């Protein structure tokens, strides 16, 4: 969970075109999910599905989700056990039997070229070749 600055300057990564809705220049966002992975309950997913026509979508999806949950009684849990910061960390966790659900490359603010690399990320993190296409919960 974080509450970072609202980026009003055009052309920067994560620019918020509706920055004025958050008050004066330099204000911060409300608390919202961020990072490699976030999960929501079935009840919250249903709430979003049912109300999607009236829920405002900001430029960044994590901020949108944070806005949608301000008025509901949602518990925020920051649990990083399922995440890995680097591929070597991910491989070590997989070898120990603790498979990562997400891997993050800090040098590019995400998984660099994710469309090209996602299968390799999952392979290196100890998942089968079909894991990302046939996940069951």
mmCIF file with all atom_site columns, C-alpha atoms in Angstrom:
data_model
loop_
_atom_site.group_PDB
_atom_site.id
_atom_site.type_symbol
_atom_site.label_atom_id
_atom_site.label_alt_id
_atom_site.label_comp_id
_atom_site.label_asym_id
_atom_site.label_entity_id
_atom_site.label_seq_id
_atom_site.pdbx_PDB_ins_code
_atom_site.Cartn_x
_atom_site.Cartn_y
_atom_site.Cartn_z
_atom_site.occupancy
_atom_site.B_iso_or_equiv
_atom_site.pdbx_formal_charge
_atom_site.auth_seq_id
_atom_site.auth_comp_id
_atom_site.auth_asym_id
_atom_site.auth_atom_id
_atom_site.pdbx_PDB_model_num
ATOM 1   C CA . UNK A 1 1   ? 0.000   0.000   0.000   1.00 0.00 ? 1   UNK A CA 1
ATOM 2   C CA . UNK A 1 2   ? 1.300   3.433   -0.819  1.00 0.00 ? 2   UNK A CA 1
ATOM 3   C CA . UNK A 1 3   ? 0.303   7.055   -1.102  1.00 0.00 ? 3   UNK A CA 1
ATOM 4   C CA . UNK A 1 4   ? 2.632   8.579   -3.666  1.00 0.00 ? 4   UNK A CA 1
ATOM 5   C CA . UNK A 1 5   ? 2.626   11.941  -5.406  1.00 0.00 ? 5   UNK A CA 1
ATOM 6   C CA . UNK A 1 6   ? 0.058   12.716  -8.084  1.00 0.00 ? 6   UNK A CA 1
ATOM 7   C CA . UNK A 1 7   ? 2.110   13.319  -11.229 1.00 0.00 ? 7   UNK A CA 1
ATOM 8   C CA . UNK A 1 8   ? 0.634   16.339  -12.955 1.00 0.00 ? 8   UNK A CA 1
ATOM 9   C CA . UNK A 1 9   ? 3.458   16.939  -15.443 1.00 0.00 ? 9   UNK A CA 1
ATOM 10  C CA . UNK A 1 10  ? 2.623   15.708  -18.933 1.00 0.00 ? 10  UNK A CA 1
ATOM 11  C CA . UNK A 1 11  ? 5.021   13.274  -20.563 1.00 0.00 ? 11  UNK A CA 1
ATOM 12  C CA . UNK A 1 12  ? 6.210   11.589  -17.349 1.00 0.00 ? 12  UNK A CA 1
ATOM 13  C CA . UNK A 1 13  ? 5.529   7.962   -16.603 1.00 0.00 ? 13  UNK A CA 1
ATOM 14  C CA . UNK A 1 14  ? 2.306   7.493   -14.578 1.00 0.00 ? 14  UNK A CA 1
ATOM 15  C CA . UNK A 1 15  ? 1.069   10.998  -15.484 1.00 0.00 ? 15  UNK A CA 1
ATOM 16  C CA . UNK A 1 16  ? -2.406  11.592  -14.055 1.00 0.00 ? 16  UNK A CA 1
ATOM 17  C CA . UNK A 1 17  ? -4.442  13.710  -16.516 1.00 0.00 ? 17  UNK A CA 1
ATOM 18  C CA . UNK A 1 18  ? -7.034  14.323  -13.786 1.00 0.00 ? 18  UNK A CA 1
ATOM 19  C CA . UNK A 1 19  ? -4.446  15.538  -11.253 1.00 0.00 ? 19  UNK A CA 1
ATOM 20  C CA . UNK A 1 20  ? -6.664  18.524  -10.397 1.00 0.00 ? 20  UNK A CA 1
ATOM 21  C CA . UNK A 1 21  ? -9.170  16.182  -8.707  1.00 0.00 ? 21  UNK A CA 1
ATOM 22  C CA . UNK A 1 22  ? -6.605  15.514  -5.971  1.00 0.00 ? 22  UNK A CA 1
ATOM 23  C CA . UNK A 1 23  ? -6.297  19.132  -4.832  1.00 0.00 ? 23  UNK A CA 1
ATOM 24  C CA . UNK A 1 24  ? -3.307  21.412  -5.061  1.00 0.00 ? 24  UNK A CA 1
ATOM 25  C CA . UNK A 1 25  ? -0.247  20.719  -7.207  1.00 0.00 ? 25  UNK A CA 1
ATOM 26  C CA . UNK A 1 26  ? 2.059   18.343  -5.326  1.00 0.00 ? 26  UNK A CA 1
ATOM 27  C CA . UNK A 1 27  ? -0.670  16.524  -3.387  1.00 0.00 ? 27  UNK A CA 1
ATOM 28  C CA . UNK A 1 28  ? -0.527  12.783  -2.884  1.00 0.00 ? 28  UNK A CA 1
ATOM 29  C CA . UNK A 1 29  ? -2.927  10.040  -3.881  1.00 0.00 ? 29  UNK A CA 1
ATOM 30  C CA . UNK A 1 30  ? -5.014  8.319   -1.227  1.00 0.00 ? 30  UNK A CA 1
ATOM 31  C CA . UNK A 1 31  ? -3.741  4.905   -0.097  1.00 0.00 ? 31  UNK A CA 1
ATOM 32  C CA . UNK A 1 32  ? -3.923  2.401   -2.920  1.00 0.00 ? 32  UNK A CA 1
ATOM 33  C CA . UNK A 1 33  ? -2.476  -0.918  -3.978  1.00 0.00 ? 33  UNK A CA 1
ATOM 34  C CA . UNK A 1 34  ? 0.847   -0.940  -5.784  1.00 0.00 ? 34  UNK A CA 1
ATOM 35  C CA . UNK A 1 35  ? 3.573   -3.350  -6.690  1.00 0.00 ? 35  UNK A CA 1
ATOM 36  C CA . UNK A 1 36  ? 3.892   -6.571  -8.560  1.00 0.00 ? 36  UNK A CA 1
ATOM 37  C CA . UNK A 1 37  ? 0.684   -8.173  -7.435  1.00 0.00 ? 37  UNK A CA 1
ATOM 38  C CA . UNK A 1 38  ? -2.518  -7.384  -5.665  1.00 0.00 ? 38  UNK A CA 1
ATOM 39  C CA . UNK A 1 39  ? -5.511  -9.571  -5.092  1.00 0.00 ? 39  UNK A CA 1
ATOM 40  C CA . UNK A 1 40  ? -9.099  -8.829  -4.194  1.00 0.00 ? 40  UNK A CA 1
ATOM 41  C CA . UNK A 1 41  ? -11.857 -10.951 -2.751  1.00 0.00 ? 41  UNK A CA 1
ATOM 42  C CA . UNK A 1 42  ? -14.701 -12.422 -4.770  1.00 0.00 ? 42  UNK A CA 1
ATOM 43  C CA . UNK A 1 43  ? -17.097 -9.987  -3.066  1.00 0.00 ? 43  UNK A CA 1
ATOM 44  C CA . UNK A 1 44  ? -15.008 -6.982  -4.117  1.00 0.00 ? 44  UNK A CA 1
ATOM 45  C CA . UNK A 1 45  ? -14.649 -8.346  -7.666  1.00 0.00 ? 45  UNK A CA 1
ATOM 46  C CA . UNK A 1 46  ? -18.437 -8.742  -7.821  1.00 0.00 ? 46  UNK A CA 1
ATOM 47  C CA . UNK A 1 47  ? -18.877 -5.190  -6.531  1.00 0.00 ? 47  UNK A CA 1
ATOM 48  C CA . UNK A 1 48  ? -16.641 -3.901  -9.343  1.00 0.00 ? 48  UNK A CA 1
ATOM 49  C CA . UNK A 1 49  ? -18.416 -5.995  -11.962 1.00 0.00 ? 49  UNK A CA 1
ATOM 50  C CA . UNK A 1 50  ? -21.896 -4.887  -10.895 1.00 0.00 ? 50  UNK A CA 1
ATOM 51  C CA . UNK A 1 51  ? -20.937 -1.197  -10.583 1.00 0.00 ? 51  UNK A CA 1
ATOM 52  C CA . UNK A 1 52  ? -18.399 -0.853  -13.395 1.00 0.00 ? 52  UNK A CA 1
ATOM 53  C CA . UNK A 1 53  ? -20.639 1.539   -15.324 1.00 0.00 ? 53  UNK A CA 1
ATOM 54  C CA . UNK A 1 54  ? -20.458 4.118   -12.488 1.00 0.00 ? 54  UNK A CA 1
ATOM 55  C CA . UNK A 1 55  ? -16.920 3.530   -11.186 1.00 0.00 ? 55  UNK A CA 1
ATOM 56  C CA . UNK A 1 56  ? -14.491 6.178   -12.470 1.00 0.00 ? 56  UNK A CA 1
ATOM 57  C CA . UNK A 1 57  ? -11.329 4.900   -14.112 1.00 0.00 ? 57  UNK A CA 1
ATOM 58  C CA . UNK A 1 58  ? -8.181  6.940   -13.529 1.00 0.00 ? 58  UNK A CA 1
ATOM 59  C CA . UNK A 1 59  ? -5.058  6.741   -15.713 1.00 0.00 ? 59  UNK A CA 1
ATOM 60  C CA . UNK A 1 60  ? -3.513  4.072   -13.457 1.00 0.00 ? 60  UNK A CA 1
ATOM 61  C CA . UNK A 1 61  ? -5.472  0.952   -12.502 1.00 0.00 ? 61  UNK A CA 1
ATOM 62  C CA . UNK A 1 62  ? -4.075  0.718   -8.972  1.00 0.00 ? 62  UNK A CA 1
ATOM 63  C CA . UNK A 1 63  ? -5.313  4.246   -8.241  1.00 0.00 ? 63  UNK A CA 1
ATOM 64  C CA . UNK A 1 64  ? -8.724  3.383   -9.733  1.00 0.00 ? 64  UNK A CA 1
ATOM 65  C CA . UNK A 1 65  ? -9.037  0.353   -7.467  1.00 0.00 ? 65  UNK A CA 1
ATOM 66  C CA . UNK A 1 66  ? -7.997  2.445   -4.464  1.00 0.00 ? 66  UNK A CA 1
ATOM 67  C CA . UNK A 1 67  ? -10.687 5.005   -5.296  1.00 0.00 ? 67  UNK A CA 1
ATOM 68  C CA . UNK A 1 68  ? -13.354 2.319   -5.659  1.00 0.00 ? 68  UNK A CA 1
ATOM 69  C CA . UNK A 1 69  ? -12.552 0.841   -2.239  1.00 0.00 ? 69  UNK A CA 1
ATOM 70  C CA . UNK A 1 70  ? -12.500 4.085   -0.239  1.00 0.00 ? 70  UNK A CA 1
ATOM 71  C CA . UNK A 1 71  ? -16.212 3.867   0.501   1.00 0.00 ? 71  UNK A CA 1
ATOM 72  C CA . UNK A 1 72  ? -16.408 0.145   1.241   1.00 0.00 ? 72  UNK A CA 1
ATOM 73  C CA . UNK A 1 73  ? -15.324 -1.767  4.308   1.00 0.00 ? 73  UNK A CA 1
ATOM 74  C CA . UNK A 1 74  ? -12.302 -3.471  2.723   1.00 0.00 ? 74  UNK A CA 1
ATOM 75  C CA . UNK A 1 75  ? -9.351  -4.772  4.710   1.00 0.00 ? 75  UNK A CA 1
ATOM 76  C CA . UNK A 1 76  ? -5.974  -3.839  3.205   1.00 0.00 ? 76  UNK A CA 1
ATOM 77  C CA . UNK A 1 77  ? -3.249  -6.446  3.769   1.00 0.00 ? 77  UNK A CA 1
ATOM 78  C CA . UNK A 1 78  ? 0.368   -5.884  2.710   1.00 0.00 ? 78  UNK A CA 1
ATOM 79  C CA . UNK A 1 79  ? 1.821   -9.386  2.389   1.00 0.00 ? 79  UNK A CA 1
ATOM 80  C CA . UNK A 1 80  ? 4.914   -9.692  0.236   1.00 0.00 ? 80  UNK A CA 1
ATOM 81  C CA . UNK A 1 81  ? 5.586   -13.388 0.713   1.00 0.00 ? 81  UNK A CA 1
ATOM 82  C CA . UNK A 1 82  ? 4.306   -14.228 -2.768  1.00 0.00 ? 82  UNK A CA 1
ATOM 83  C CA . UNK A 1 83  ? 6.526   -11.671 -4.522  1.00 0.00 ? 83  UNK A CA 1
ATOM 84  C CA . UNK A 1 84  ? 10.141  -11.749 -5.628  1.00 0.00 ? 84  UNK A CA 1
ATOM 85  C CA . UNK A 1 85  ? 12.312  -8.746  -6.358  1.00 0.00 ? 85  UNK A CA 1
ATOM 86  C CA . UNK A 1 86  ? 14.746  -10.450 -8.723  1.00 0.00 ? 86  UNK A CA 1
ATOM 87  C CA . UNK A 1 87  ? 14.943  -13.572 -10.833 1.00 0.00 ? 87  UNK A CA 1
ATOM 88  C CA . UNK A 1 88  ? 17.674  -15.091 -8.598  1.00 0.00 ? 88  UNK A CA 1
ATOM 89  C CA . UNK A 1 89  ? 15.444  -14.517 -5.547  1.00 0.00 ? 89  UNK A CA 1
ATOM 90  C CA . UNK A 1 90  ? 12.551  -16.105 -7.412  1.00 0.00 ? 90  UNK A CA 1
ATOM 91  C CA . UNK A 1 91  ? 14.664  -19.134 -8.349  1.00 0.00 ? 91  UNK A CA 1
ATOM 92  C CA . UNK A 1 92  ? 15.903  -19.552 -4.729  1.00 0.00 ? 92  UNK A CA 1
ATOM 93  C CA . UNK A 1 93  ? 12.324  -19.424 -3.409  1.00 0.00 ? 93  UNK A CA 1
ATOM 94  C CA . UNK A 1 94  ? 11.162  -21.945 -6.041  1.00 0.00 ? 94  UNK A CA 1
ATOM 95  C CA . UNK A 1 95  ? 13.976  -24.345 -5.116  1.00 0.00 ? 95  UNK A CA 1
ATOM 96  C CA . UNK A 1 96  ? 12.903  -24.070 -1.462  1.00 0.00 ? 96  UNK A CA 1
ATOM 97  C CA . UNK A 1 97  ? 9.312   -24.877 -2.421  1.00 0.00 ? 97  UNK A CA 1
ATOM 98  C CA . UNK A 1 98  ? 8.023   -21.302 -2.040  1.00 0.00 ? 98  UNK A CA 1
ATOM 99  C CA . UNK A 1 99  ? 6.953   -20.366 -5.564  1.00 0.00 ? 99  UNK A CA 1
ATOM 100 C CA . UNK A 1 100 ? 6.514   -16.661 -6.287  1.00 0.00 ? 100 UNK A CA 1
ATOM 101 C CA . UNK A 1 101 ? 3.258   -15.427 -7.743  1.00 0.00 ? 101 UNK A CA 1
ATOM 102 C CA . UNK A 1 102 ? 4.940   -12.299 -9.106  1.00 0.00 ? 102 UNK A CA 1
ATOM 103 C CA . UNK A 1 103 ? 8.411   -11.208 -10.096 1.00 0.00 ? 103 UNK A CA 1
ATOM 104 C CA . UNK A 1 104 ? 9.473   -7.589  -10.445 1.00 0.00 ? 104 UNK A CA 1
ATOM 105 C CA . UNK A 1 105 ? 12.459  -6.030  -12.205 1.00 0.00 ? 105 UNK A CA 1
ATOM 106 C CA . UNK A 1 106 ? 13.146  -2.707  -10.430 1.00 0.00 ? 106 UNK A CA 1
ATOM 107 C CA . UNK A 1 107 ? 15.468  -1.520  -13.197 1.00 0.00 ? 107 UNK A CA 1
ATOM 108 C CA . UNK A 1 108 ? 12.479  -0.933  -15.489 1.00 0.00 ? 108 UNK A CA 1
ATOM 109 C CA . UNK A 1 109 ? 9.581   -0.468  -13.052 1.00 0.00 ? 109 UNK A CA 1
ATOM 110 C CA . UNK A 1 110 ? 7.967   -3.793  -13.832 1.00 0.00 ? 110 UNK A CA 1
ATOM 111 C CA . UNK A 1 111 ? 8.750   -6.815  -15.912 1.00 0.00 ? 111 UNK A CA 1
ATOM 112 C CA . UNK A 1 112 ? 10.687  -5.294  -18.813 1.00 0.00 ? 112 UNK A CA 1
ATOM 113 C CA . UNK A 1 113 ? 9.126   -6.211  -22.169 1.00 0.00 ? 113 UNK A CA 1
ATOM 114 C CA . UNK A 1 114 ? 6.624   -8.357  -20.295 1.00 0.00 ? 114 UNK A CA 1
ATOM 115 C CA . UNK A 1 115 ? 4.824   -9.593  -23.406 1.00 0.00 ? 115 UNK A CA 1
ATOM 116 C CA . UNK A 1 116 ? 8.113   -11.035 -24.670 1.00 0.00 ? 116 UNK A CA 1
ATOM 117 C CA . UNK A 1 117 ? 9.410   -12.326 -21.336 1.00 0.00 ? 117 UNK A CA 1
ATOM 118 C CA . UNK A 1 118 ? 6.410   -13.579 -19.342 1.00 0.00 ? 118 UNK A CA 1
ATOM 119 C CA . UNK A 1 119 ? 6.839   -17.268 -20.234 1.00 0.00 ? 119 UNK A CA 1
ATOM 120 C CA . UNK A 1 120 ? 10.535  -17.142 -19.250 1.00 0.00 ? 120 UNK A CA 1
ATOM 121 C CA . UNK A 1 121 ? 9.687   -15.396 -15.964 1.00 0.00 ? 121 UNK A CA 1
ATOM 122 C CA . UNK A 1 122 ? 7.208   -18.144 -15.088 1.00 0.00 ? 122 UNK A CA 1
ATOM 123 C CA . UNK A 1 123 ? 9.621   -20.907 -16.169 1.00 0.00 ? 123 UNK A CA 1
ATOM 124 C CA . UNK A 1 124 ? 12.429  -19.499 -14.005 1.00 0.00 ? 124 UNK A CA 1
ATOM 125 C CA . UNK A 1 125 ? 10.056  -19.168 -11.074 1.00 0.00 ? 125 UNK A CA 1
ATOM 126 C CA . UNK A 1 126 ? 9.316   -22.890 -11.000 1.00 0.00 ? 126 UNK A CA 1
ATOM 127 C CA . UNK A 1 127 ? 5.981   -23.037 -12.779 1.00 0.00 ? 127 UNK A CA 1
ATOM 128 C CA . UNK A 1 128 ? 5.024   -25.447 -15.510 1.00 0.00 ? 128 UNK A CA 1
ATOM 129 C CA . UNK A 1 129 ? 4.746   -24.276 -19.100 1.00 0.00 ? 129 UNK A CA 1
ATOM 130 C CA . UNK A 1 130 ? 0.945   -24.148 -18.857 1.00 0.00 ? 130 UNK A CA 1
ATOM 131 C CA . UNK A 1 131 ? 0.681   -22.352 -15.510 1.00 0.00 ? 131 UNK A CA 1
ATOM 132 C CA . UNK A 1 132 ? -0.075  -18.921 -16.892 1.00 0.00 ? 132 UNK A CA 1
ATOM 133 C CA . UNK A 1 133 ? -2.602  -20.217 -19.395 1.00 0.00 ? 133 UNK A CA 1
ATOM 134 C CA . UNK A 1 134 ? -4.396  -22.760 -17.197 1.00 0.00 ? 134 UNK A CA 1
ATOM 135 C CA . UNK A 1 135 ? -4.429  -21.280 -13.702 1.00 0.00 ? 135 UNK A CA 1
ATOM 136 C CA . UNK A 1 136 ? -7.142  -22.501 -11.332 1.00 0.00 ? 136 UNK A CA 1
ATOM 137 C CA . UNK A 1 137 ? -8.066  -21.037 -7.974  1.00 0.00 ? 137 UNK A CA 1
#
